[in-house]
XYZ file of C-alpha atoms in Angstrom:
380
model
C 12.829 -20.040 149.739
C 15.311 -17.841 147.159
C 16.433 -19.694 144.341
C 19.291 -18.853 142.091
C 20.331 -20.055 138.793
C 24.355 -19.741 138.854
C 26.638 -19.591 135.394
C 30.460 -21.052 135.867
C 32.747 -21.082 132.880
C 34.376 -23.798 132.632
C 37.806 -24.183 132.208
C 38.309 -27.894 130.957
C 35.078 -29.557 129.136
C 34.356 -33.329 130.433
C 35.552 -35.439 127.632
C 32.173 -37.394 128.583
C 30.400 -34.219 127.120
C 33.224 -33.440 124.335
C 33.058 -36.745 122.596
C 29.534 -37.686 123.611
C 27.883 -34.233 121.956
C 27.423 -35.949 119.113
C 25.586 -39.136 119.847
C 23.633 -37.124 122.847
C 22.347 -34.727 120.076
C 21.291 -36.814 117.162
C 19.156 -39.178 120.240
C 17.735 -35.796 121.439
C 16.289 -35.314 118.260
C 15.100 -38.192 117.620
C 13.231 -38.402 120.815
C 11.881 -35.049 120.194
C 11.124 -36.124 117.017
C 9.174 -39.025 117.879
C 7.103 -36.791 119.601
C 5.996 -35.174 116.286
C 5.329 -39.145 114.680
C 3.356 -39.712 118.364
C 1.459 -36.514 116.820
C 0.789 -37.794 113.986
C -1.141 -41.413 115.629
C 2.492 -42.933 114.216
C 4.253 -45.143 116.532
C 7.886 -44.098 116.709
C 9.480 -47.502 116.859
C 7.831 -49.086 113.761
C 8.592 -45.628 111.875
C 12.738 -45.343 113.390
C 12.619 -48.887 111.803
C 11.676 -48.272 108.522
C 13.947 -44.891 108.649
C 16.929 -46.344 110.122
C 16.643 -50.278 110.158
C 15.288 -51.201 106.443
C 17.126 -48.398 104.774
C 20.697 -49.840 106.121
C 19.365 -53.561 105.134
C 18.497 -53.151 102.097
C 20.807 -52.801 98.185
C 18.208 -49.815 97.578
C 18.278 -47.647 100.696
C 21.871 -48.672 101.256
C 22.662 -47.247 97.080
C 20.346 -44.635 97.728
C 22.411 -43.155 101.083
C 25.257 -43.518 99.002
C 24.530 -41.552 96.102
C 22.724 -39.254 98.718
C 25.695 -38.638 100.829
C 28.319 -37.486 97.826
C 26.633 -33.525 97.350
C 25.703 -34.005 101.273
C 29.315 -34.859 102.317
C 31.021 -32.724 99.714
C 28.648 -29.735 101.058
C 29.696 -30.328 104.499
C 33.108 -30.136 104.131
C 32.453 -26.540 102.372
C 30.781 -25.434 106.070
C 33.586 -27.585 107.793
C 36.825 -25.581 106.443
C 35.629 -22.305 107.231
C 34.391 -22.914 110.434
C 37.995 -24.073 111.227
C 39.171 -20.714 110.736
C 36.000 -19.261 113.156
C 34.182 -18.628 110.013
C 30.686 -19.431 108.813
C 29.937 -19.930 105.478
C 25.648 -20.098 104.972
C 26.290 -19.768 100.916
C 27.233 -24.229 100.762
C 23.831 -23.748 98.691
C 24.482 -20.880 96.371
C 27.927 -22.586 95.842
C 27.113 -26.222 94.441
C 24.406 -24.173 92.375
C 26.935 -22.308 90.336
C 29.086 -25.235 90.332
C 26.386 -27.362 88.723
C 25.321 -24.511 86.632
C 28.153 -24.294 85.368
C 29.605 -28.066 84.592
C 25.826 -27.993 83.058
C 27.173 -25.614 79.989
C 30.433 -27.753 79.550
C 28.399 -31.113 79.301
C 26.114 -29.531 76.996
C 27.828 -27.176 74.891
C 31.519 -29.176 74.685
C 31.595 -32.448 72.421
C 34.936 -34.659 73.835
C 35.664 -37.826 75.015
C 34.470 -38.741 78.230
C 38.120 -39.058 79.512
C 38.929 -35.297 78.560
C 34.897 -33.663 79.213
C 34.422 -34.782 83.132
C 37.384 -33.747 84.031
C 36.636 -30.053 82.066
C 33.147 -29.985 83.622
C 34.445 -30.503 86.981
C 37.225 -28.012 86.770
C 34.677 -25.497 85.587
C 32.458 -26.348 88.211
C 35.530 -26.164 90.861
C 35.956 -22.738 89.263
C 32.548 -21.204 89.794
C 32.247 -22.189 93.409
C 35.315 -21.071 94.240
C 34.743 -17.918 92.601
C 31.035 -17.789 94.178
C 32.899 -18.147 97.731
C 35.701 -16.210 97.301
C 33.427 -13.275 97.462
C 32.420 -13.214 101.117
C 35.617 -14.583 102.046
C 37.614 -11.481 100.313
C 35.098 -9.162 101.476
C 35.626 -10.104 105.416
C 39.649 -10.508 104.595
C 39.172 -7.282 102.993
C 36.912 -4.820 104.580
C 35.786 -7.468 107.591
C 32.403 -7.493 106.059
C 30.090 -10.065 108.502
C 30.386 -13.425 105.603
C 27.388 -15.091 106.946
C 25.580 -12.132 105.716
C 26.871 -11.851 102.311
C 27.420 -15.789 101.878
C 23.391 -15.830 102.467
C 22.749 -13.326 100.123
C 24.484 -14.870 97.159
C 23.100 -18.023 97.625
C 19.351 -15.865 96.814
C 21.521 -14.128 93.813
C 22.819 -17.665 92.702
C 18.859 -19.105 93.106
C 17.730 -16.116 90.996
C 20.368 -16.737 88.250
C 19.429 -20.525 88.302
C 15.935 -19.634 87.658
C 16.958 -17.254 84.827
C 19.379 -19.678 82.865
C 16.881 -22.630 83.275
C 13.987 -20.405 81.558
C 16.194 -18.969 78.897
C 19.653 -19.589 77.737
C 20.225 -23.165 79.033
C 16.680 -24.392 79.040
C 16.586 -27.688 76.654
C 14.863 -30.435 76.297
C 10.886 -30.701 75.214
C 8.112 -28.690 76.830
C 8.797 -25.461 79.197
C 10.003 -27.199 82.244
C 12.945 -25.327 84.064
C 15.462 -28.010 82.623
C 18.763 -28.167 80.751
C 19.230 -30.669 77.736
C 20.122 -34.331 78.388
C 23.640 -35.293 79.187
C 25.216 -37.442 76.669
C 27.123 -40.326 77.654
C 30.391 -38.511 78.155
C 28.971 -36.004 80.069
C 27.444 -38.900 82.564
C 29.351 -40.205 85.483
C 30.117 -44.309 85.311
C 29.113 -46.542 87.972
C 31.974 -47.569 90.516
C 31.600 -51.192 89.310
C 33.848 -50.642 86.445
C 36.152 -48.404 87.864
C 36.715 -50.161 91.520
C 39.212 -53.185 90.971
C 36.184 -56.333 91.456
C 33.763 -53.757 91.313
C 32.363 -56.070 89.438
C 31.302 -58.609 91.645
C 30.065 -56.022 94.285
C 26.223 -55.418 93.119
C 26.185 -51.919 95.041
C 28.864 -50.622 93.043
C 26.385 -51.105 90.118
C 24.349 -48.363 90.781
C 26.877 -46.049 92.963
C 28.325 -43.386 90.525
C 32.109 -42.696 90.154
C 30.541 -39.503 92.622
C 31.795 -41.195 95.549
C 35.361 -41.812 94.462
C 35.694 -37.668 94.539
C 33.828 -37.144 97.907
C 36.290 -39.906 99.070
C 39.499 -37.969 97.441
C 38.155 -34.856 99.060
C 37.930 -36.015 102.512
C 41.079 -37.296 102.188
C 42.715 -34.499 100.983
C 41.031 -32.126 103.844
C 41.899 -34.551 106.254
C 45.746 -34.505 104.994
C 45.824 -30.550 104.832
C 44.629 -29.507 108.089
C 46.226 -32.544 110.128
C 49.857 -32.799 108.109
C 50.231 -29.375 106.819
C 51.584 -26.311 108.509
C 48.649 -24.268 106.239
C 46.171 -26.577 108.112
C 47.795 -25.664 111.463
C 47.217 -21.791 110.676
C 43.617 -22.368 109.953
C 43.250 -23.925 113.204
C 45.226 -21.372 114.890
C 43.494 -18.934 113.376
C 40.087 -20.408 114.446
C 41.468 -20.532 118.113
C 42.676 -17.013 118.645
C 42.819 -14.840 115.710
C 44.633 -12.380 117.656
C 47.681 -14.826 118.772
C 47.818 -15.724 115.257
C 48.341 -12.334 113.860
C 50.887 -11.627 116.678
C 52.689 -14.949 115.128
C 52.977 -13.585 111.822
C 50.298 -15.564 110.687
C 47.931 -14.122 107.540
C 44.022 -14.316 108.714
C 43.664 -12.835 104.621
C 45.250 -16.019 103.492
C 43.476 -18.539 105.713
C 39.983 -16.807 105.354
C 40.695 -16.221 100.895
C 41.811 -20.305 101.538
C 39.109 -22.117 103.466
C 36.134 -20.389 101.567
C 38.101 -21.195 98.127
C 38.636 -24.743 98.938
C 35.093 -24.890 100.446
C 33.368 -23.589 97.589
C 35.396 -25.103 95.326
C 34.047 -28.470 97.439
C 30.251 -27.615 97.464
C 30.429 -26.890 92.987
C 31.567 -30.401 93.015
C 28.943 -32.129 94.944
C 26.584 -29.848 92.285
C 28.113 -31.179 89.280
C 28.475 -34.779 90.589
C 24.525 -35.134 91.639
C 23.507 -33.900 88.138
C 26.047 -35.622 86.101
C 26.133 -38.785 88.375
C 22.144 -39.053 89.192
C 19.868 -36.493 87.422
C 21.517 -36.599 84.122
C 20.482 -33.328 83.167
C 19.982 -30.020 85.283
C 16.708 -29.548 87.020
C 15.255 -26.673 89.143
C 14.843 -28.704 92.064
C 17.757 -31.074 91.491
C 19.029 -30.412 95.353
C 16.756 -30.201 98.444
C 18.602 -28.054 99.909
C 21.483 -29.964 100.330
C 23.728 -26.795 100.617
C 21.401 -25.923 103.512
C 21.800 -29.321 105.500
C 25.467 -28.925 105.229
C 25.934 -26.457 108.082
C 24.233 -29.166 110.724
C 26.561 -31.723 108.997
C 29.674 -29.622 109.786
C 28.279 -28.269 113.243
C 28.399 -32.538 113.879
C 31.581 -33.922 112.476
C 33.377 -30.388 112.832
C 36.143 -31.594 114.784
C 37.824 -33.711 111.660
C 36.907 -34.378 108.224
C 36.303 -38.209 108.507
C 33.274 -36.883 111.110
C 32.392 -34.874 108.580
C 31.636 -37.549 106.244
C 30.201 -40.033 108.890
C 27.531 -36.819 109.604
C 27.059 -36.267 105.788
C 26.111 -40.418 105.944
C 23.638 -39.814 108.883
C 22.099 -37.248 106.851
C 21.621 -39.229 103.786
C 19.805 -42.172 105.735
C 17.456 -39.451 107.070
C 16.977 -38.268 103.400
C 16.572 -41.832 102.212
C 14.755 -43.583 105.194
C 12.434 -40.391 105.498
C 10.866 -40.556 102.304
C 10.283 -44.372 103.259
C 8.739 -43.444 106.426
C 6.509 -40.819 104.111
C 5.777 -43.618 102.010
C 4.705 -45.930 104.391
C 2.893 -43.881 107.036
C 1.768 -40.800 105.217
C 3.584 -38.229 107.161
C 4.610 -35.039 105.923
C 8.052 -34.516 103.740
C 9.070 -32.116 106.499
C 9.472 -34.240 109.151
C 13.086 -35.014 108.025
C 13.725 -31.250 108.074
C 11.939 -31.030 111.774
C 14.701 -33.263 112.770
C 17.279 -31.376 111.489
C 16.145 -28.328 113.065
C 16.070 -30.496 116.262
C 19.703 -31.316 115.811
C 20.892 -27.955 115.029
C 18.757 -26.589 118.062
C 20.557 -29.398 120.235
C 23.960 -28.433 118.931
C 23.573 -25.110 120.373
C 22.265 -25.961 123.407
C 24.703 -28.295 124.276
C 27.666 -25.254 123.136
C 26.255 -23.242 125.766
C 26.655 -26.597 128.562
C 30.170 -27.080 126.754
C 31.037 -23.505 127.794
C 29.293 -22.954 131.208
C 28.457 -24.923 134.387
C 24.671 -24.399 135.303
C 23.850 -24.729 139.042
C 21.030 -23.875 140.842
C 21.084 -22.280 144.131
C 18.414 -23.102 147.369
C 18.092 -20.963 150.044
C 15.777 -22.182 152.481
C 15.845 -19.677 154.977
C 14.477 -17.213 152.930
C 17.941 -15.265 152.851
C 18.976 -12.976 150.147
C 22.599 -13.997 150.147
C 23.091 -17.686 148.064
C 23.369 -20.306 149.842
C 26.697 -22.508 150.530
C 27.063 -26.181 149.387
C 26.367 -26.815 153.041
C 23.082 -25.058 152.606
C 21.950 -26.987 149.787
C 23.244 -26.397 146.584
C 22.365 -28.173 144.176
C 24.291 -28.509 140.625
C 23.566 -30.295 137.532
């Protein structure tokens, strides 16, 4: 008996499979995933429950996701805009460095009211990231140099310069820990309670900083450029079929120099608002890689921004309900980055189902030639 394995492109993907990637990929890594906690003489259930169930009923885990998701959602929607445009940007990390780096030397070296110094730390911040991604984006505009390749590298050079400033010029506070100086109050994010009308009377808001309120007003503001604006339709069209679009006058130069500013511009201010929101001073490990976890983020909600932030939410609860289940079960730190390699490894998979129709081919009689659907093919 022969048996082939047979590759159709598809011309129309099931809307089953379009809409249903999502929710089919985050399962398949947590099933996978449980596997690993099986492993580990863990029982899945009780350990999903403490990630998942406990975090989402509690005032802690919910405040902690919240705070969690700001950098995580901000981050994403750096990945998100370029890969609009059929662009990858890998340097989320490297970007929200700089920006924190550098709304860091406004809070510390600026004395103004708090009304006049977030706002300056934040455009500073906006500044460097923007700068840090405009980089890659003007070298592929430019020369078509490969931008995951150069956004990757910068993130190292950012890591290196973060190191440097932390041990030398901007290194404050007592002792030699790779640290900045304490924020002062100006320099420190409020809580939403006082800035939410009956904030008040919400006790969440008490320990949520005014963080959120910006990840909110940037998700709103991507989702209002790319669905209402006719730049938003060129980044799209551009992401399609960069070749139609050039043949329609459109400027791939623009759209690439636009989504990476924007993006990076993004990622800074997730930097700026974990440090000046939660830290409250710039440490060496301030972000676990939160630039990092961005591009699974934006590989899940990539079809709109409001996905975007309901991925950047998932995240946080596995941030926040992982270190519970570390807590209470005594299993690595890395299992919350095992299941986000699961989910990435998922995504892809299921792109290649998205794009092709896998059948498989039986030929009983022993024949060379495949066998007809009367001769039992099979397809799944």
């Amino acid at each position: 008996m022969n048996v082939e394995l047979q590759l159709d492109p598809r011309r129309t993907v099931p809307a089953w499979l379009a809409y249903g990637t999502p929710v089919l990929t985050v399962l398949a890594a947590l099933a996978v995933g449980g596997v690993a906690l099986v492993a580990l003489n863990v029982d899945p259930v009780d350990a999903y429950g403490v990630m998942f169930v406990e975090t989402l009923t509690s005032q802690f885990g919910l405040t902690e996701v919240l705070v969690r998701a700001v950098p995580l959602i901000l981050a994403g929607l750096a990945v998100y805009l370029p890969l609009k445009a059929g662009l990858f940007n890998i340097g989320a990390e490297g970007q929200l460095l700089l920006g924190a780096l550098a709304g860091t030397w406004v809070a510390v070296n600026v004395s103004l009211p708090a009304v006049a110094l977030l706002p300056l730390m934040f455009l500073a911040a906006c500044v460097a990231g923007a700068f840090w991604a405009g980089i890659p984006a003007w070298l592929r505009a430019k020369w078509d140099v490969n931008e995951i390749i150069t956004s990757l590298l910068l993130t190292f050079v950012a890591q290196e310069l973060q190191s440097y400033l932390l041990r030398g010029p901007m290194q404050g506070g007592t002792g030699n820990f790779p640290q900045s100086a304490r924020f002062s109050d100006a320099a420190t994010l409020p809580p939403l309670a006082g800035l939410v009308p009956g904030g008040e009377s919400i006790p969440l808001f008490a320990d949520v900083h005014a963080g959120l309120l910006v990840a909110v007003a940037a998700v709103v503001a991507t989702y209002v450029v790319m669905t209402k604006t006719r730049l938003g339709f060129e980044v799209t069209f551009v992401g399609s079929n960069d070749e139609a679009a050039r043949q329609a006058g459109m400027s791939r130069h623009t759209v690439y120099l636009f989504v990476f500013l924007l993006g990076g511009a993004f990622a800074a201010l997730g930097g700026i608002a974990e440090i000046a929101g939660s830290q409250g001073r710039f440490r060496a490990a301030f972000a676990p890689g939160y630039g990092f976890t961005a591009i699974p983020i934006a590989l899940l909600g990539r079809n709109s921004a409001v996905k975007v932030t309901l991925a950047g939410l998932f995240f946080a609860v596995l941030f926040v309900g992982g270190s519970s289940v570390e807590v209470a079960f005594g299993v690595p730190a890395a299992l919350v980055e095992i299941i986000q390699a699961l989910v990435i490894l998922f995504l892809i998979t299921s792109e290649f189902f998205k794009r092709y129709r896998v059948g498989i081919a039986f030929d009983r009689r022993g024949n060379d030639a495949p066998a007809d659907a009367t001769g039992g093919d099979a397809r799944w």
